PDB file of C-alpha atoms in Angstrom:
ATOM      1  CA  MET A 185      -9.126  13.774 -28.581  1.00 47.00           C
ATOM      2  CA  ASP A 186      -8.124  17.292 -29.370  1.00 53.00           C
ATOM      3  CA  ILE A 187      -8.585  19.833 -26.648  1.00 53.00           C
ATOM      4  CA  ASP A 188      -8.455  23.518 -27.367  1.00 57.00           C
ATOM      5  CA  SER A 189      -5.875  24.954 -25.084  1.00 57.00           C
ATOM      6  CA  GLY A 190      -6.882  28.582 -25.694  1.00 61.00           C
ATOM      7  CA  LEU A 191      -8.338  30.224 -22.683  1.00 60.00           C
ATOM      8  CA  PRO A 192     -11.462  32.484 -22.950  1.00 62.00           C
ATOM      9  CA  LEU A 193     -10.694  36.138 -22.270  1.00 60.00           C
ATOM     10  CA  SER A 194     -12.927  36.038 -19.168  1.00 65.00           C
ATOM     11  CA  ALA A 195     -11.103  33.031 -17.545  1.00 74.00           C
ATOM     12  CA  PRO A 196     -10.214  33.684 -13.895  1.00 80.00           C
ATOM     13  CA  THR A 197      -6.608  33.331 -12.701  1.00 81.00           C
ATOM     14  CA  PRO A 198      -5.960  30.747  -9.837  1.00 88.00           C
ATOM     15  CA  ARG A 199      -3.500  31.693  -7.198  1.00 91.00           C
ATOM     16  CA  LEU A 200      -2.472  29.727  -4.141  1.00 94.00           C
ATOM     17  CA  VAL A 201      -2.690  31.812  -0.970  1.00 93.00           C
ATOM     18  CA  GLN A 202      -2.175  31.167   2.696  1.00 95.00           C
ATOM     19  CA  VAL A 203      -5.233  32.951   4.049  1.00 95.00           C
ATOM     20  CA  THR A 204      -4.998  34.257   7.665  1.00 95.00           C
ATOM     21  CA  PRO A 205      -7.859  35.220   9.869  1.00 94.00           C
ATOM     22  CA  ALA A 206      -6.942  38.945   9.290  1.00 95.00           C
ATOM     23  CA  MET A 207      -6.940  38.479   5.528  1.00 95.00           C
ATOM     24  CA  ALA A 208     -10.182  36.653   5.748  1.00 94.00           C
ATOM     25  CA  GLU A 209     -11.844  39.518   7.556  1.00 94.00           C
ATOM     26  CA  ILE A 210     -10.662  42.005   4.909  1.00 94.00           C
ATOM     27  CA  LEU A 211     -11.970  39.761   2.079  1.00 93.00           C
ATOM     28  CA  LEU A 212     -15.268  39.358   3.759  1.00 93.00           C
ATOM     29  CA  SER A 213     -15.530  43.222   4.017  1.00 92.00           C
ATOM     30  CA  ARG A 214     -15.522  43.236   0.220  1.00 90.00           C
ATOM     31  CA  THR A 215     -18.541  40.971  -0.289  1.00 85.00           C
ATOM     32  CA  VAL A 216     -20.576  41.562  -3.431  1.00 73.00           C
ATOM     33  CA  VAL A 217     -23.693  39.692  -2.284  1.00 67.00           C
ATOM     34  CA  ASN A 218     -24.303  38.557   1.261  1.00 62.00           C
ATOM     35  CA  ARG A 219     -25.698  34.982   1.080  1.00 66.00           C
ATOM     36  CA  ARG A 220     -27.369  33.692   4.179  1.00 73.00           C
ATOM     37  CA  LEU A 221     -24.607  31.826   5.944  1.00 78.00           C
ATOM     38  CA  ASP A 222     -25.058  28.277   7.270  1.00 80.00           C
ATOM     39  CA  TRP A 223     -23.254  28.626  10.595  1.00 81.00           C
ATOM     40  CA  GLY A 224     -23.398  24.902  11.080  1.00 80.00           C
ATOM     41  CA  GLN A 225     -21.312  24.557   7.916  1.00 81.00           C
ATOM     42  CA  VAL A 226     -18.947  27.236   9.210  1.00 87.00           C
ATOM     43  CA  ASP A 227     -18.550  25.233  12.484  1.00 84.00           C
ATOM     44  CA  PHE A 228     -17.936  22.185  10.586  1.00 82.00           C
ATOM     45  CA  LEU A 229     -15.224  23.690   8.481  1.00 88.00           C
ATOM     46  CA  ALA A 230     -13.658  25.459  11.418  1.00 89.00           C
ATOM     47  CA  ASP A 231     -13.550  22.154  13.337  1.00 86.00           C
ATOM     48  CA  SER A 232     -11.851  20.544  10.382  1.00 86.00           C
ATOM     49  CA  ILE A 233      -9.130  23.299  10.450  1.00 90.00           C
ATOM     50  CA  ILE A 234      -8.535  22.972  14.239  1.00 89.00           C
ATOM     51  CA  ARG A 235      -8.325  19.235  13.993  1.00 83.00           C
ATOM     52  CA  GLU A 236      -5.735  19.640  11.122  1.00 86.00           C
ATOM     53  CA  GLU A 237      -8.066  17.823   8.807  1.00 83.00           C
ATOM     54  CA  TRP A 238      -8.366  20.766   6.367  1.00 87.00           C
ATOM     55  CA  GLN A 239      -7.237  19.597   2.913  1.00 84.00           C
ATOM     56  CA  LEU A 240      -6.247  21.866  -0.092  1.00 87.00           C
ATOM     57  CA  THR A 241      -8.537  21.193  -3.004  1.00 85.00           C
ATOM     58  CA  HIS A 242      -9.624  22.940  -6.149  1.00 84.00           C
ATOM     59  CA  GLN A 243     -12.445  24.567  -4.265  1.00 84.00           C
ATOM     60  CA  GLY A 244     -11.530  27.899  -2.940  1.00 88.00           C
ATOM     61  CA  ILE A 245     -12.679  31.516  -3.044  1.00 90.00           C
ATOM     62  CA  ALA A 246     -13.448  33.725  -5.946  1.00 90.00           C
ATOM     63  CA  LEU A 247     -12.988  37.548  -6.539  1.00 91.00           C
ATOM     64  CA  ASP A 248     -14.120  39.720  -9.363  1.00 89.00           C
ATOM     65  CA  GLY A 249     -10.672  41.294  -9.470  1.00 90.00           C
ATOM     66  CA  PRO A 250      -7.176  41.096  -7.977  1.00 91.00           C
ATOM     67  CA  LEU A 251      -6.623  39.786  -4.516  1.00 92.00           C
ATOM     68  CA  ASP A 252      -5.838  43.310  -3.116  1.00 92.00           C
ATOM     69  CA  THR A 253      -8.838  45.059  -4.541  1.00 92.00           C
ATOM     70  CA  GLY A 254     -11.316  42.499  -5.824  1.00 91.00           C
ATOM     71  CA  TYR A 255     -14.788  41.925  -4.395  1.00 90.00           C
ATOM     72  CA  LEU A 256     -15.715  38.590  -3.047  1.00 91.00           C
ATOM     73  CA  LEU A 257     -18.060  36.391  -5.071  1.00 87.00           C
ATOM     74  CA  ASP A 258     -17.665  32.999  -3.375  1.00 88.00           C
ATOM     75  CA  GLY A 259     -15.960  31.606  -0.264  1.00 89.00           C
ATOM     76  CA  GLN A 260     -17.895  33.104   2.667  1.00 90.00           C
ATOM     77  CA  HIS A 261     -18.151  29.839   4.602  1.00 90.00           C
ATOM     78  CA  ARG A 262     -14.508  29.032   4.235  1.00 91.00           C
ATOM     79  CA  LEU A 263     -13.403  32.539   5.246  1.00 94.00           C
ATOM     80  CA  ASN A 264     -15.640  32.623   8.331  1.00 93.00           C
ATOM     81  CA  ALA A 265     -14.287  29.219   9.260  1.00 92.00           C
ATOM     82  CA  VAL A 266     -10.734  30.517   9.098  1.00 95.00           C
ATOM     83  CA  ILE A 267     -11.648  33.409  11.408  1.00 94.00           C
ATOM     84  CA  LYS A 268     -13.480  31.194  13.869  1.00 92.00           C
ATOM     85  CA  ALA A 269     -10.562  28.642  13.880  1.00 92.00           C
ATOM     86  CA  GLY A 270      -8.000  31.347  14.186  1.00 94.00           C
ATOM     87  CA  VAL A 271      -5.664  29.463  11.974  1.00 93.00           C
ATOM     88  CA  ALA A 272      -4.239  30.275   8.525  1.00 94.00           C
ATOM     89  CA  VAL A 273      -4.841  27.745   5.717  1.00 94.00           C
ATOM     90  CA  TRP A 274      -3.803  27.400   2.119  1.00 94.00           C
ATOM     91  CA  ILE A 275      -6.688  28.185  -0.285  1.00 94.00           C
ATOM     92  CA  PHE A 276      -6.974  28.658  -4.002  1.00 93.00           C
ATOM     93  CA  VAL A 277      -7.991  32.202  -4.859  1.00 93.00           C
ATOM     94  CA  PHE A 278      -9.558  32.761  -8.253  1.00 91.00           C
ATOM     95  CA  GLU A 279      -9.017  36.383  -9.417  1.00 91.00           C
ATOM     96  CA  GLY A 280     -11.013  37.960 -12.089  1.00 89.00           C
ATOM     97  CA  LEU A 281     -14.172  35.882 -12.012  1.00 87.00           C
ATOM     98  CA  PRO A 282     -17.018  37.713 -13.867  1.00 83.00           C
ATOM     99  CA  ARG A 283     -19.864  38.738 -11.740  1.00 77.00           C
ATOM    100  CA  THR A 284     -22.196  37.156 -14.209  1.00 73.00           C
ATOM    101  CA  ALA A 285     -21.011  33.749 -12.947  1.00 72.00           C
ATOM    102  CA  PHE A 286     -22.376  34.353  -9.483  1.00 68.00           C
ATOM    103  CA  PRO A 287     -25.777  32.783  -9.939  1.00 64.00           C
ATOM    104  CA  VAL A 288     -24.209  29.366 -10.878  1.00 64.00           C
ATOM    105  CA  LEU A 289     -21.776  29.188  -8.095  1.00 68.00           C
ATOM    106  CA  ASP A 290     -22.114  26.235  -5.693  1.00 63.00           C
ATOM    107  CA  THR A 291     -25.030  24.576  -7.663  1.00 53.00           C
ATOM    108  CA  GLY A 292     -23.268  21.180  -8.049  1.00 51.00           C
ATOM    109  CA  LYS A 293     -24.204  18.119  -6.007  1.00 53.00           C
ATOM    110  CA  ARG A 294     -22.108  17.745  -2.862  1.00 61.00           C
ATOM    111  CA  ARG A 295     -20.063  14.510  -2.555  1.00 62.00           C
ATOM    112  CA  SER A 296     -21.773  12.320   0.202  1.00 72.00           C
ATOM    113  CA  GLY A 297     -20.091  10.172   2.729  1.00 77.00           C
ATOM    114  CA  VAL A 298     -21.275   7.071   0.797  1.00 83.00           C
ATOM    115  CA  ASP A 299     -19.656   8.450  -2.434  1.00 77.00           C
ATOM    116  CA  THR A 300     -16.372   8.761  -0.486  1.00 78.00           C
ATOM    117  CA  LEU A 301     -16.446   5.111   0.498  1.00 88.00           C
ATOM    118  CA  SER A 302     -17.368   3.871  -2.966  1.00 82.00           C
ATOM    119  CA  SER A 303     -13.755   3.362  -3.964  1.00 79.00           C
ATOM    120  CA  THR A 304     -13.274   0.736  -1.247  1.00 85.00           C
ATOM    121  CA  GLY A 305     -15.305  -1.921  -3.085  1.00 87.00           C
ATOM    122  CA  GLU A 306     -17.228  -2.751   0.073  1.00 91.00           C
ATOM    123  CA  LYS A 307     -20.920  -3.822   0.085  1.00 90.00           C
ATOM    124  CA  TYR A 308     -23.771  -2.163   2.002  1.00 93.00           C
ATOM    125  CA  LEU A 309     -22.050   1.275   1.721  1.00 93.00           C
ATOM    126  CA  PRO A 310     -24.953   3.333   3.460  1.00 93.00           C
ATOM    127  CA  VAL A 311     -24.726   1.053   6.503  1.00 96.00           C
ATOM    128  CA  LEU A 312     -20.963   1.069   6.443  1.00 96.00           C
ATOM    129  CA  TYR A 313     -20.774   4.896   6.353  1.00 95.00           C
ATOM    130  CA  SER A 314     -23.332   5.202   9.151  1.00 96.00           C
ATOM    131  CA  THR A 315     -21.543   2.765  11.289  1.00 97.00           C
ATOM    132  CA  ILE A 316     -18.261   4.530  10.927  1.00 97.00           C
ATOM    133  CA  ARG A 317     -19.811   7.843  11.573  1.00 95.00           C
ATOM    134  CA  HIS A 318     -21.487   6.611  14.749  1.00 97.00           C
ATOM    135  CA  VAL A 319     -18.468   4.837  16.069  1.00 98.00           C
ATOM    136  CA  ILE A 320     -16.575   8.191  15.764  1.00 96.00           C
ATOM    137  CA  LEU A 321     -19.401   9.989  17.616  1.00 97.00           C
ATOM    138  CA  PHE A 322     -19.464   7.265  20.306  1.00 97.00           C
ATOM    139  CA  LYS A 323     -15.700   7.770  20.863  1.00 96.00           C
ATOM    140  CA  ASN A 324     -15.696  11.547  20.763  1.00 94.00           C
ATOM    141  CA  MET A 325     -19.061  12.696  22.077  1.00 94.00           C
ATOM    142  CA  PRO A 326     -20.768   9.755  23.861  1.00 96.00           C
ATOM    143  CA  ASP A 327     -22.977  11.962  26.063  1.00 95.00           C
ATOM    144  CA  SER A 328     -24.021  14.610  23.418  1.00 93.00           C
ATOM    145  CA  SER A 329     -26.599  14.457  20.714  1.00 92.00           C
ATOM    146  CA  TRP A 330     -25.603  12.385  17.686  1.00 94.00           C
ATOM    147  CA  SER A 331     -27.787  14.568  15.304  1.00 89.00           C
ATOM    148  CA  GLY A 332     -27.575  18.086  14.007  1.00 84.00           C
ATOM    149  CA  ASN A 333     -24.684  20.277  12.946  1.00 78.00           C
ATOM    150  CA  GLY A 334     -22.632  19.473  15.867  1.00 82.00           C
ATOM    151  CA  ALA A 335     -22.434  15.746  14.922  1.00 88.00           C
ATOM    152  CA  ARG A 336     -21.219  16.185  11.426  1.00 85.00           C
ATOM    153  CA  ILE A 337     -18.175  14.243  10.502  1.00 87.00           C
ATOM    154  CA  ALA A 338     -15.809  15.116   7.592  1.00 82.00           C
ATOM    155  CA  ASN A 339     -15.722  12.607   4.723  1.00 83.00           C
ATOM    156  CA  GLY A 340     -11.915  12.460   4.943  1.00 81.00           C
ATOM    157  CA  ARG A 341     -12.236  11.443   8.590  1.00 87.00           C
ATOM    158  CA  ILE A 342     -14.712   8.675   7.657  1.00 90.00           C
ATOM    159  CA  LEU A 343     -12.389   7.253   5.038  1.00 88.00           C
ATOM    160  CA  ALA A 344      -9.353   7.406   7.356  1.00 89.00           C
ATOM    161  CA  ALA A 345     -11.369   5.528  10.051  1.00 93.00           C
ATOM    162  CA  TYR A 346     -12.225   2.843   7.512  1.00 94.00           C
ATOM    163  CA  ASN A 347      -8.633   2.529   6.314  1.00 92.00           C
ATOM    164  CA  GLU A 348      -7.486   2.022   9.884  1.00 94.00           C
ATOM    165  CA  ASP A 349      -9.933  -0.678  10.855  1.00 95.00           C
ATOM    166  CA  SER A 350     -11.599  -1.935   7.560  1.00 95.00           C
ATOM    167  CA  GLY A 351     -11.720  -5.519   8.681  1.00 95.00           C
ATOM    168  CA  MET A 352     -13.431  -4.697  11.948  1.00 96.00           C
ATOM    169  CA  TYR A 353     -15.905  -2.320  10.219  1.00 97.00           C
ATOM    170  CA  ARG A 354     -16.609  -5.048   7.616  1.00 96.00           C
ATOM    171  CA  ASP A 355     -17.352  -7.640  10.379  1.00 96.00           C
ATOM    172  CA  ALA A 356     -19.531  -5.120  12.291  1.00 97.00           C
ATOM    173  CA  VAL A 357     -21.733  -4.403   9.285  1.00 97.00           C
ATOM    174  CA  ALA A 358     -22.178  -8.002   8.678  1.00 96.00           C
ATOM    175  CA  MET A 359     -23.097  -8.720  12.406  1.00 96.00           C
ATOM    176  CA  GLY A 360     -25.311  -5.614  12.517  1.00 96.00           C
ATOM    177  CA  ARG A 361     -27.291  -6.751   9.621  1.00 95.00           C
ATOM    178  CA  GLU A 362     -27.829 -10.220  11.110  1.00 95.00           C
ATOM    179  CA  ILE A 363     -28.507  -9.136  14.748  1.00 95.00           C
ATOM    180  CA  SER A 364     -31.048  -6.494  13.644  1.00 93.00           C
ATOM    181  CA  LYS A 365     -33.288  -9.223  12.318  1.00 92.00           C
ATOM    182  CA  HIS A 366     -33.852 -10.530  15.916  1.00 92.00           C
ATOM    183  CA  VAL A 367     -33.853  -7.348  18.152  1.00 92.00           C
ATOM    184  CA  PHE A 368     -35.545  -3.943  18.280  1.00 90.00           C
ATOM    185  CA  ALA A 369     -32.770  -1.885  16.711  1.00 91.00           C
ATOM    186  CA  SER A 370     -31.399  -0.921  13.278  1.00 93.00           C
ATOM    187  CA  GLN A 371     -28.540  -2.479  11.369  1.00 95.00           C
ATOM    188  CA  THR A 372     -26.357   0.508  12.122  1.00 96.00           C
ATOM    189  CA  GLY A 373     -27.211   0.553  15.853  1.00 96.00           C
ATOM    190  CA  MET A 374     -26.266  -3.063  16.224  1.00 96.00           C
ATOM    191  CA  ALA A 375     -23.125  -2.752  14.026  1.00 97.00           C
ATOM    192  CA  VAL A 376     -21.909   0.099  16.269  1.00 98.00           C
ATOM    193  CA  GLY A 377     -22.601  -1.798  19.427  1.00 97.00           C
ATOM    194  CA  TYR A 378     -20.882  -4.851  18.008  1.00 97.00           C
ATOM    195  CA  PHE A 379     -17.843  -2.761  16.993  1.00 97.00           C
ATOM    196  CA  VAL A 380     -17.344  -0.909  20.129  1.00 97.00           C
ATOM    197  CA  THR A 381     -17.820  -3.958  22.432  1.00 96.00           C
ATOM    198  CA  THR A 382     -15.648  -6.266  20.527  1.00 94.00           C
ATOM    199  CA  GLU A 383     -12.906  -3.575  20.179  1.00 94.00           C
ATOM    200  CA  ALA A 384     -12.995  -3.154  24.006  1.00 93.00           C
ATOM    201  CA  ALA A 385     -13.062  -6.767  24.741  1.00 91.00           C
ATOM    202  CA  PRO A 386     -11.233  -8.694  21.950  1.00 89.00           C
ATOM    203  CA  ALA A 387     -10.474 -11.566  24.337  1.00 83.00           C
ATOM    204  CA  VAL A 388     -14.179 -12.454  24.737  1.00 87.00           C
ATOM    205  CA  LYS A 389     -15.389 -15.134  22.243  1.00 82.00           C
ATOM    206  CA  VAL A 390     -18.516 -13.654  20.851  1.00 87.00           C
ATOM    207  CA  ALA A 391     -19.870 -16.744  19.062  1.00 89.00           C
ATOM    208  CA  SER A 392     -22.205 -17.649  21.989  1.00 89.00           C
ATOM    209  CA  TRP A 393     -23.267 -14.068  22.275  1.00 93.00           C
ATOM    210  CA  ILE A 394     -24.349 -13.924  18.708  1.00 93.00           C
ATOM    211  CA  ASP A 395     -25.914 -17.399  18.785  1.00 92.00           C
ATOM    212  CA  GLY A 396     -28.050 -16.455  21.860  1.00 92.00           C
ATOM    213  CA  LEU A 397     -29.338 -13.303  20.096  1.00 92.00           C
ATOM    214  CA  THR A 398     -30.084 -14.883  16.798  1.00 90.00           C
ATOM    215  CA  SER A 399     -31.393 -18.247  17.848  1.00 87.00           C
ATOM    216  CA  GLY A 400     -32.719 -17.543  21.343  1.00 79.00           C
ATOM    217  CA  ALA A 401     -32.145 -21.235  22.117  1.00 76.00           C
ATOM    218  CA  ASN A 402     -31.963 -22.356  25.765  1.00 81.00           C
ATOM    219  CA  LEU A 403     -31.897 -18.847  27.170  1.00 89.00           C
ATOM    220  CA  GLU A 404     -33.222 -18.530  30.690  1.00 91.00           C
ATOM    221  CA  VAL A 405     -34.970 -15.603  32.232  1.00 92.00           C
ATOM    222  CA  GLY A 406     -32.348 -13.161  33.328  1.00 94.00           C
ATOM    223  CA  ASP A 407     -30.053 -13.825  30.410  1.00 95.00           C
ATOM    224  CA  PRO A 408     -29.042 -10.410  29.076  1.00 95.00           C
ATOM    225  CA  ARG A 409     -29.172 -11.780  25.488  1.00 95.00           C
ATOM    226  CA  LEU A 410     -32.907 -12.723  26.068  1.00 95.00           C
ATOM    227  CA  ALA A 411     -33.520  -9.340  27.627  1.00 95.00           C
ATOM    228  CA  LEU A 412     -32.045  -7.572  24.478  1.00 95.00           C
ATOM    229  CA  THR A 413     -34.224  -9.541  22.114  1.00 93.00           C
ATOM    230  CA  LYS A 414     -37.270  -8.542  24.267  1.00 92.00           C
ATOM    231  CA  VAL A 415     -36.768  -4.786  24.093  1.00 92.00           C
ATOM    232  CA  PRO A 416     -39.822  -3.408  22.531  1.00 87.00           C
ATOM    233  CA  HIS A 417     -40.159  -0.503  19.966  1.00 68.00           C
ATOM    234  CA  MET A 418     -40.961   2.717  21.723  1.00 56.00           C
ATOM    235  CA  LYS A 419     -44.423   4.043  20.852  1.00 53.00           C
ATOM    236  CA  LYS A 420     -45.507   7.652  20.668  1.00 50.00           C
ATOM    237  CA  ARG A 421     -49.102   8.758  19.850  1.00 48.00           C
ATOM    238  CA  GLY A 422     -49.950   5.212  18.693  1.00 49.00           C
ATOM    239  CA  ALA A 423     -47.045   5.159  16.067  1.00 50.00           C
ATOM    240  CA  LYS A 424     -44.004   3.084  16.370  1.00 56.00           C
ATOM    241  CA  ARG A 425     -40.702   4.938  16.809  1.00 59.00           C
ATOM    242  CA  ARG A 426     -37.392   3.449  16.977  1.00 67.00           C
ATOM    243  CA  TYR A 427     -34.929   4.381  19.776  1.00 86.00           C
ATOM    244  CA  THR A 428     -32.358   7.018  18.597  1.00 92.00           C
ATOM    245  CA  MET A 429     -29.051   5.569  17.431  1.00 94.00           C
ATOM    246  CA  ARG A 430     -27.436   6.646  20.689  1.00 95.00           C
ATOM    247  CA  GLU A 431     -30.149   4.850  22.653  1.00 94.00           C
ATOM    248  CA  GLN A 432     -29.819   1.707  20.570  1.00 95.00           C
ATOM    249  CA  VAL A 433     -26.156   1.616  21.084  1.00 97.00           C
ATOM    250  CA  ALA A 434     -26.357   2.271  24.893  1.00 97.00           C
ATOM    251  CA  ILE A 435     -28.900  -0.550  25.336  1.00 97.00           C
ATOM    252  CA  TYR A 436     -26.743  -2.974  23.348  1.00 97.00           C
ATOM    253  CA  ILE A 437     -23.698  -2.134  25.541  1.00 97.00           C
ATOM    254  CA  LYS A 438     -25.733  -2.557  28.729  1.00 97.00           C
ATOM    255  CA  ALA A 439     -26.776  -5.998  27.575  1.00 96.00           C
ATOM    256  CA  TRP A 440     -23.182  -6.930  26.552  1.00 96.00           C
ATOM    257  CA  ASN A 441     -21.656  -5.711  29.901  1.00 96.00           C
ATOM    258  CA  ALA A 442     -24.143  -7.747  31.876  1.00 96.00           C
ATOM    259  CA  TRP A 443     -23.458 -10.883  29.782  1.00 94.00           C
ATOM    260  CA  VAL A 444     -19.749 -10.464  30.067  1.00 92.00           C
ATOM    261  CA  GLY A 445     -20.013  -9.949  33.847  1.00 92.00           C
ATOM    262  CA  GLY A 446     -22.335 -12.809  34.360  1.00 92.00           C
ATOM    263  CA  GLU A 447     -25.139 -10.621  35.617  1.00 95.00           C
ATOM    264  CA  LYS A 448     -28.880 -11.333  35.466  1.00 96.00           C
ATOM    265  CA  VAL A 449     -31.051  -8.778  33.660  1.00 94.00           C
ATOM    266  CA  GLU A 450     -34.735  -9.225  32.859  1.00 92.00           C
ATOM    267  CA  LYS A 451     -35.406  -5.810  31.362  1.00 93.00           C
ATOM    268  CA  LEU A 452     -33.207  -3.232  29.502  1.00 94.00           C
ATOM    269  CA  ASN A 453     -33.852   0.395  28.999  1.00 91.00           C
ATOM    270  CA  PHE A 454     -32.041   3.664  28.684  1.00 93.00           C
ATOM    271  CA  LYS A 455     -33.100   7.061  29.948  1.00 88.00           C
ATOM    272  CA  LYS A 456     -32.183  10.296  28.012  1.00 81.00           C
ATOM    273  CA  THR A 457     -30.656  11.654  31.273  1.00 87.00           C
ATOM    274  CA  GLU A 458     -28.277   8.737  31.484  1.00 92.00           C
ATOM    275  CA  ASN A 459     -24.547   8.862  30.373  1.00 95.00           C
ATOM    276  CA  MET A 460     -23.501   6.421  27.658  1.00 97.00           C
ATOM    277  CA  PRO A 461     -22.246   3.245  29.267  1.00 97.00           C
ATOM    278  CA  MET A 462     -18.844   2.154  28.377  1.00 97.00           C
ATOM    279  CA  PRO A 463     -18.073  -1.448  27.202  1.00 96.00           C
ATOM    280  CA  VAL A 464     -16.244  -3.580  29.757  1.00 93.00           C
ATOM    281  CA  GLU A 465     -12.600  -4.160  28.716  1.00 88.00           C
ATOM    282  CA  ALA A 466     -11.022  -7.521  28.362  1.00 76.00           C
ATOM    283  CA  LYS A 467      -7.695  -7.436  26.522  1.00 63.00           C
ATOM    284  CA  PHE A 468      -5.520 -10.109  25.234  1.00 49.00           C
ATOM    285  CA  ASP A 469      -2.319 -10.611  27.317  1.00 45.00           C
ATOM    286  CA  ARG A 470       0.626  -9.268  25.315  1.00 31.00           C
TER     287      ARG A 470
END
């Protein structure tokens, strides 16, 4: 295939620049059009910078002229994130972008977390992505809300977590899909519960735990497995409503902890004011 290598006269010039917070403030002072900022996106990017998860990509900032004098056409969120993080990052700066290009900037479809995992060859990608995301939230903000801008997780972080524990996540998704057929909760909620409990207690044989939940055979009153299968859907104004993901995981952990500890439980619930219960630990002797 022949490709014309001749550049159009209006082609912008890319330049790799380490943008400092001070430089970001200067560039923002030369903004052509002030788009309404999504401060949740700014917080998300700033958090990525602080966590040292920022990655250099082809996406950067665009000016209608040279770096020293050009006016900003694109990149407000990245620049505000640099300021908020207080850390310099490497960014591609495109100098000389025509102002006529402004209306078409950032009109492409964002890559989703599911898209990021598509290269793994795994099945059930939406459940896998959601499971990984909520395991990360469990480990980093167990007692905070798992929804909203504060609970966003970078796609790179999702993929890194998968690569570190791919086998465990694969098993968790399979178990979550099966357990959810017999209890009140979603596939993701049960997958997350299974992951964090078996990670904390790898020495516990879970076969009887799973058998009890899925078959219900020979379970006596007070058995935490029976209690978990009897948790009803919450109802609000006559309509069924699932527990939030955080509530689902908490109730699963409560049942697991009681079962591992040999405790009797007839009813399981979780109040919004409660802190997330932590899975009991039982490690292999090393």
